[in-house]
XYZ file of C-alpha atoms in Angstrom:
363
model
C -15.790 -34.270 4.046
C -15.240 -31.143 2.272
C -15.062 -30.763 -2.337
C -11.684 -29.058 -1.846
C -10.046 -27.815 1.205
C -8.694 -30.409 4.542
C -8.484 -28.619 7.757
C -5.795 -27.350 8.745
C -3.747 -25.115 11.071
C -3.726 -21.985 9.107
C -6.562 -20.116 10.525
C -4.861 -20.536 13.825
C -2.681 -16.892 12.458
C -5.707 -15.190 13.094
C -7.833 -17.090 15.435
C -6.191 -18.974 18.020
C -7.162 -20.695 21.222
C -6.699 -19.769 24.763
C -7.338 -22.287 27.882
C -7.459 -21.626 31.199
C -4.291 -23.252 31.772
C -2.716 -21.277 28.232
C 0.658 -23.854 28.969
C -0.950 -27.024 28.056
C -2.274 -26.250 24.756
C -1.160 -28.617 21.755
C -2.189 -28.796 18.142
C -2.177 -31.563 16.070
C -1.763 -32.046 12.387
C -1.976 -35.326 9.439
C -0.212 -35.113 6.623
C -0.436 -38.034 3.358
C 1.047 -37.934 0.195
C -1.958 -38.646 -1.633
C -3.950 -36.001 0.533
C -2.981 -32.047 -0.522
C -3.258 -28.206 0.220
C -6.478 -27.999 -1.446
C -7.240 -32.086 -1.903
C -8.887 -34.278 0.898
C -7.433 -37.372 -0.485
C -10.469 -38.465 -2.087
C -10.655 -40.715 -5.762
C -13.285 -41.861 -7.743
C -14.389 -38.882 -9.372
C -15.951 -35.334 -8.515
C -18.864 -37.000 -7.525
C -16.933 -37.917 -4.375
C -15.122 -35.029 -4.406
C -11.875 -35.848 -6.229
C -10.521 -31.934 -7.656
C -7.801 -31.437 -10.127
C -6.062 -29.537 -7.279
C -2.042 -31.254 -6.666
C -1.687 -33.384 -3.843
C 1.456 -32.773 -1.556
C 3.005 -35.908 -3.572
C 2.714 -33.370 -6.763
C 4.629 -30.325 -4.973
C 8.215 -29.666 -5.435
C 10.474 -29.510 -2.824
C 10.595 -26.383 -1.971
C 7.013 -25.860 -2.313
C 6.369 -28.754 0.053
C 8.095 -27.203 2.855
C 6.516 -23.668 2.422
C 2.967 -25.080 2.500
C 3.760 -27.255 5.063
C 4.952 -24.419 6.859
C 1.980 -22.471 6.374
C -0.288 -25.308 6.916
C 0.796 -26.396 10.537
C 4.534 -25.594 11.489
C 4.595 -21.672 12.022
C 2.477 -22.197 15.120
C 5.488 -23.259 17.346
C 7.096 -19.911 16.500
C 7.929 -17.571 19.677
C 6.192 -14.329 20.842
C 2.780 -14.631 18.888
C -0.652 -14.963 20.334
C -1.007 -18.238 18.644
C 2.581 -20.047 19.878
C 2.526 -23.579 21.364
C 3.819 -26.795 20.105
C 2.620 -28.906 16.887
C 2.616 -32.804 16.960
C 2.192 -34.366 13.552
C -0.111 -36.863 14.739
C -0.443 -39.287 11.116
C 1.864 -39.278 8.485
C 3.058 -42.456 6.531
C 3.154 -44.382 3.343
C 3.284 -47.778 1.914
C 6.373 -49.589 2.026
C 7.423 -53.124 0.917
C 5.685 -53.316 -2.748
C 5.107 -49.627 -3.006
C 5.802 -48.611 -6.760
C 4.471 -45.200 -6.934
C 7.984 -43.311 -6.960
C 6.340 -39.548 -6.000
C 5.290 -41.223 -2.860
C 8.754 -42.441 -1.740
C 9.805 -39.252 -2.716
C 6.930 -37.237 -1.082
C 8.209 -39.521 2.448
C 11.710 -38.835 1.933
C 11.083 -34.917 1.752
C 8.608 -34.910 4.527
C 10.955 -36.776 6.826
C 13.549 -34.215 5.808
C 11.265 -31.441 6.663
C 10.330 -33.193 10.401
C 13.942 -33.623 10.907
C 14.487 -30.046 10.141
C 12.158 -28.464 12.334
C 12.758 -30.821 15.153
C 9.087 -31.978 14.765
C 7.405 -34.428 17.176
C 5.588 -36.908 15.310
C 3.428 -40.322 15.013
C 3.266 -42.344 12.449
C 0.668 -44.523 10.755
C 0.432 -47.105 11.215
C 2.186 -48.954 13.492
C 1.231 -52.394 13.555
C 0.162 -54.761 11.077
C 0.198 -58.269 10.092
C 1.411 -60.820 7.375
C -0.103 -63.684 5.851
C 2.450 -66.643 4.195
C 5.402 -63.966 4.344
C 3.454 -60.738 2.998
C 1.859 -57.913 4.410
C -1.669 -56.887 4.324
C -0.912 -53.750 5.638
C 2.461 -52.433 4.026
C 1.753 -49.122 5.720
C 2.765 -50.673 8.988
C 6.236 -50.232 10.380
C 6.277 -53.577 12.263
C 4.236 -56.656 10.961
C 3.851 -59.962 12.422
C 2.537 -63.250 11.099
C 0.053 -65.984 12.785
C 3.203 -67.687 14.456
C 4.112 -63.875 16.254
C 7.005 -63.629 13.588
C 7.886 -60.202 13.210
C 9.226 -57.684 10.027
C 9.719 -54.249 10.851
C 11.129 -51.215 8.950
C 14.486 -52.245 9.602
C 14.486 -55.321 7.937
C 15.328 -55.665 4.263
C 13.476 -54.867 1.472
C 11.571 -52.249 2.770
C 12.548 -48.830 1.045
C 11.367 -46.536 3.929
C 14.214 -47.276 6.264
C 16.729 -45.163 5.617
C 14.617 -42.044 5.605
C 13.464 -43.533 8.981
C 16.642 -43.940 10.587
C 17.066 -40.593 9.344
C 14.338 -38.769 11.638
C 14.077 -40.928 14.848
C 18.330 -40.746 15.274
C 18.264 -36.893 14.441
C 19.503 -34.896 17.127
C 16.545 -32.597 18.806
C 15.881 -30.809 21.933
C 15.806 -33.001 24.960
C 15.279 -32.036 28.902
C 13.345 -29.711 30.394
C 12.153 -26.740 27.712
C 12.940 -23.219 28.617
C 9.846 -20.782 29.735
C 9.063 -18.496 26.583
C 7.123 -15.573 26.907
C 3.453 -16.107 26.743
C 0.923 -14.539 24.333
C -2.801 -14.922 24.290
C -5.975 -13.995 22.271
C -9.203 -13.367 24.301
C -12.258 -13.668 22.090
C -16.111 -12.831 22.745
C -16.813 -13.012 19.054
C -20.330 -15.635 19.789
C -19.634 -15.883 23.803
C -17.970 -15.378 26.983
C -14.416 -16.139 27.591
C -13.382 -16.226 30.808
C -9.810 -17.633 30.735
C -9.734 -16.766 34.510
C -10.012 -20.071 36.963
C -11.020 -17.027 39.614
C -13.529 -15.434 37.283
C -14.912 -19.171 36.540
C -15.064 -20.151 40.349
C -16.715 -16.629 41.178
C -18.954 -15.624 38.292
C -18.796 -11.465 38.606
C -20.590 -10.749 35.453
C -23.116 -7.882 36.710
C -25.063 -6.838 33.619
C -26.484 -9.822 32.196
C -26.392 -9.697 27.972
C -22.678 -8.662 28.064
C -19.849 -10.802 26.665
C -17.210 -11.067 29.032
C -13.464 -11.814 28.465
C -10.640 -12.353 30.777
C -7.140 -13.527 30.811
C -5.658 -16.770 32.147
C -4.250 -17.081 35.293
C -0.738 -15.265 35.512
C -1.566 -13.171 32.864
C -2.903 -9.764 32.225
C -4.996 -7.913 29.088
C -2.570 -5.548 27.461
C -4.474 -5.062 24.551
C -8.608 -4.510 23.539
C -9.438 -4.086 19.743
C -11.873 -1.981 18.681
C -15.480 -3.596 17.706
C -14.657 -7.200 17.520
C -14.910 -8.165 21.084
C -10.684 -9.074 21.035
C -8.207 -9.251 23.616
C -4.618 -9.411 23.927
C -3.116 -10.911 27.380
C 0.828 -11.337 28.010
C 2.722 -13.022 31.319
C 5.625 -10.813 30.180
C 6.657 -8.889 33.105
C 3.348 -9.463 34.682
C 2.980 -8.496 38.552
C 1.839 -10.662 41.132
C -1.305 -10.287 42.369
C -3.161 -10.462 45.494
C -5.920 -13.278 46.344
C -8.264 -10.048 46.747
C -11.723 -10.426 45.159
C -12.094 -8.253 41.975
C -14.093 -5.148 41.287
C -15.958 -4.476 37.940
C -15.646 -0.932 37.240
C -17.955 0.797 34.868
C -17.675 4.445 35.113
C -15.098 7.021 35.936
C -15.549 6.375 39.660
C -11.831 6.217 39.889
C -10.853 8.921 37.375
C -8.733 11.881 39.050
C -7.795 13.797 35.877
C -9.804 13.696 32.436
C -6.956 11.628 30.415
C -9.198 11.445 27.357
C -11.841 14.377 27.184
C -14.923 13.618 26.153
C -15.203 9.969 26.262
C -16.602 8.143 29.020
C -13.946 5.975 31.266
C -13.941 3.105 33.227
C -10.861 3.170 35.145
C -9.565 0.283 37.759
C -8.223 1.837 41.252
C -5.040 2.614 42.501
C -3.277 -0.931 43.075
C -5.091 -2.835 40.509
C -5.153 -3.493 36.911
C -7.704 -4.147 34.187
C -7.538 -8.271 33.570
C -10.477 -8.976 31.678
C -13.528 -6.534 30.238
C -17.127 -6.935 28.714
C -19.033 -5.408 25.724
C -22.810 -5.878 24.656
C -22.469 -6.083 21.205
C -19.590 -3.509 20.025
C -20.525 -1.135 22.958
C -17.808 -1.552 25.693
C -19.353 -1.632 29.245
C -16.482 -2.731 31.759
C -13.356 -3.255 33.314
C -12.339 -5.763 35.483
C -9.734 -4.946 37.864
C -7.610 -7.188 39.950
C -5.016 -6.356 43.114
C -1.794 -6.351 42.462
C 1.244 -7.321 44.849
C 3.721 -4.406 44.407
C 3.463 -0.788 44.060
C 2.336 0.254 40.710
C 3.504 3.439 38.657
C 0.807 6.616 37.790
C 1.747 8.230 35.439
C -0.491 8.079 32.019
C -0.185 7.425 28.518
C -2.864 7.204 26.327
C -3.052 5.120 23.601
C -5.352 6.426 20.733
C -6.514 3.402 18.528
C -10.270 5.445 17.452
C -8.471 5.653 13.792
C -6.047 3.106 13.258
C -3.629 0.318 14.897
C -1.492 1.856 17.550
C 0.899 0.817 17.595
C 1.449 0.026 13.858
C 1.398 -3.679 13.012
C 4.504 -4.256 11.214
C 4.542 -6.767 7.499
C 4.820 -10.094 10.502
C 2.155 -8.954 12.778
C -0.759 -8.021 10.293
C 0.038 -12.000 8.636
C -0.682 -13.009 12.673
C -2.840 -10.088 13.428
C -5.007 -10.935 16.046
C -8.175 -9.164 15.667
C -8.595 -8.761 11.260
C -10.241 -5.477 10.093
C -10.080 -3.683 13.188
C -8.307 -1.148 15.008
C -6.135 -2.539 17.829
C -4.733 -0.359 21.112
C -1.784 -2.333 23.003
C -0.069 -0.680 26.109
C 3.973 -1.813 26.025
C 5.643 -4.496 27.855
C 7.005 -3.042 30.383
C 3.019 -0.876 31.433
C 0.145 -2.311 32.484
C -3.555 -1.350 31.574
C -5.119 0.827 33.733
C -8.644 1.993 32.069
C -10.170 1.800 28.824
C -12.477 5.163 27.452
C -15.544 4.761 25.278
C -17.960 6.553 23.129
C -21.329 7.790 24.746
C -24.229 8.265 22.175
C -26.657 10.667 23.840
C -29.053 9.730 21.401
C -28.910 6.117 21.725
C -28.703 6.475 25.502
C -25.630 3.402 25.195
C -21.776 2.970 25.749
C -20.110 2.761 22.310
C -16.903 1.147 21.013
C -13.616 1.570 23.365
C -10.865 4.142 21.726
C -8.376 4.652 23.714
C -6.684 2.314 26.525
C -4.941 4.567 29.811
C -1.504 2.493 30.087
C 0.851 3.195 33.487
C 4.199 2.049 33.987
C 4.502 -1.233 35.951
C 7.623 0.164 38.433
């Protein structure tokens, strides 16, 4: 395993996955008292990897829940390109004969903290069995002996079953769960990622080399960052589209007016918008444009991101920034993207990094 560090959700703020079908992503998490922020559980030594570093058992209360927090259960929050639900798949402790008080105490808190966030979980494990009245596995929420005799949590003498009762008779959300807005990250940091089932069935990449990114299915790109390959895709307010095939665009073919002097411009037609892109290495060299079902607004606004975010990432976003150390370009919610402009190095004879993205009302 690993000297220090477990793996955990964390990196998820700034890296986060998109599928084809974004609505049926879930991430899983394990949590033990004896494992820890910075401790994979191991004992025996540093030989096997044992560190002075305090196990979640160690933690006090209120540092439990932060870390936990920032470990696994800020990923369900709404509006980020990272949201989607968390399951604590493995939690548990020992029960009848446990003496080690920090990890009753580590299970009651836990619980507390599941309860609290209205936290789907499984715990481990839960079956075991018992030999002449006594578990070999006091982990186990429900033991049974060689004649199919059966002790459970919820028999006496086993401390765990209050805090038990606790979380599965909490009250939670049941029913159907409302439609949040969805946010996703498109990344060609090593490869291609074409989030598009159309893209997929169709294959459109025309300069072979190029990374190529598009958005999921009832999506669109709102966003491109600036030399890291990055895309930002929302289904708020998105448009319908039409089942027409898709054009790659890589000049200024459909530029009327020069909306960014200067820079070269690839620029999707009137009735379309730009749903996914490609680069070869930091050099941007397309747009991909798709049809759209209703009339779509003209007028431009450029968004200038050649220096800096634009907009501004507030204190919340940079924590959940989705493309680190670089500049970032996002039209608004209520625009779509319309063309992206790009350096030109005569010397170099190649496209260069995008810097500024042509945004147009959706109405």
């Amino acid at each position: 395993m690993f000297s220090h560090g477990r793996p955990m959700l964390t990196p998820v703020r700034n890296l986060s996955n998109t599928l084809i079908n974004s609505g049926k992503l879930v991430y899983s998490a394990h949590f033990y008292g004896f494992t820890g922020p910075n401790h994979t559980g191991s004992s025996g030594g540093w030989q096997n990897g044992e560190t002075n570093d305090p196990r979640y058992r160690d933690l006090s209360p209120q540092d439990l829940e932060k870390v936990v927090n920032d470990q696994a259960l800020f990923v369900p929050q709404s509006g980020q390109h990272f949201t989607a639900p968390v399951w604590v798949s493995e939690f548990g402790t020992g029960g009848r004969g446990q003496t080690d008080q920090k990890e009753k105490d580590w299970f009651n808190r836990f619980t507390d903290i599941l309860v609290k966030n209205d936290t789907d979980f499984a715990v481990w494990p839960v079956t075991g069995w018992t030999t002449d009245g006594k578990p070999n596995d006091n982990w186990a929420m429900i033991s049974y002996d060689e004649n199919g005799n059966r002790q459970s949590v919820l028999d006496s003498g086993d401390w765990r079953t209050n805090a038990w009762n606790k979380l599965v008779n909490a009250t939670g959300k049941t029913g159907q769960v409302a439609k949040a807005d969805r946010w996703n990250m498109i990344n060609l940091d090593h490869d291609n990622q074409n989030a598009s089932s159309w893209v997929r069935a169709n294959s459109p990449i025309t300069t072979p080399g190029n990374r190529q990114g598009s958005r999921p299915d009832g999506e669109r790109l709102i966003g491109l960052s600036r030399e890291k390959h990055r895309g930002l895709c929302t289904d708020v307010n998105a448009p319908a589209t039409r089942s027409d095939n898709w054009e790659i665009v890589t000049n200024a073919k459909y530029t009327t007016k020069d909306w960014a002097p200067g820079w070269e411009k690839a620029q999707c037609p009137v009735g379309s918008m730009v749903a996914g892109y490609s680069m070869w290495d930091t050099a941007f060299t397309s747009v991909m444009c798709q049809p759209v079902a209703k009339r779509l607004g003209t007028t431009d606004r450029v968004v200038w991101f050649d220096r800096g975010d634009n907009p501004a990432l507030n204190a919340k976003q940079l924590r959940s920034d989705w493309a680190p150390y670089d500049y970032k370009g996002r039209c608004d919610t209520d625009e779509y993207l319309a063309g992206v402009a790009f350096n030109w190095s005569s010397s170099q004879k190649y496209h260069d990094t995008p810097d500024a993205l042509l945004c147009h009302p959706l109405d």
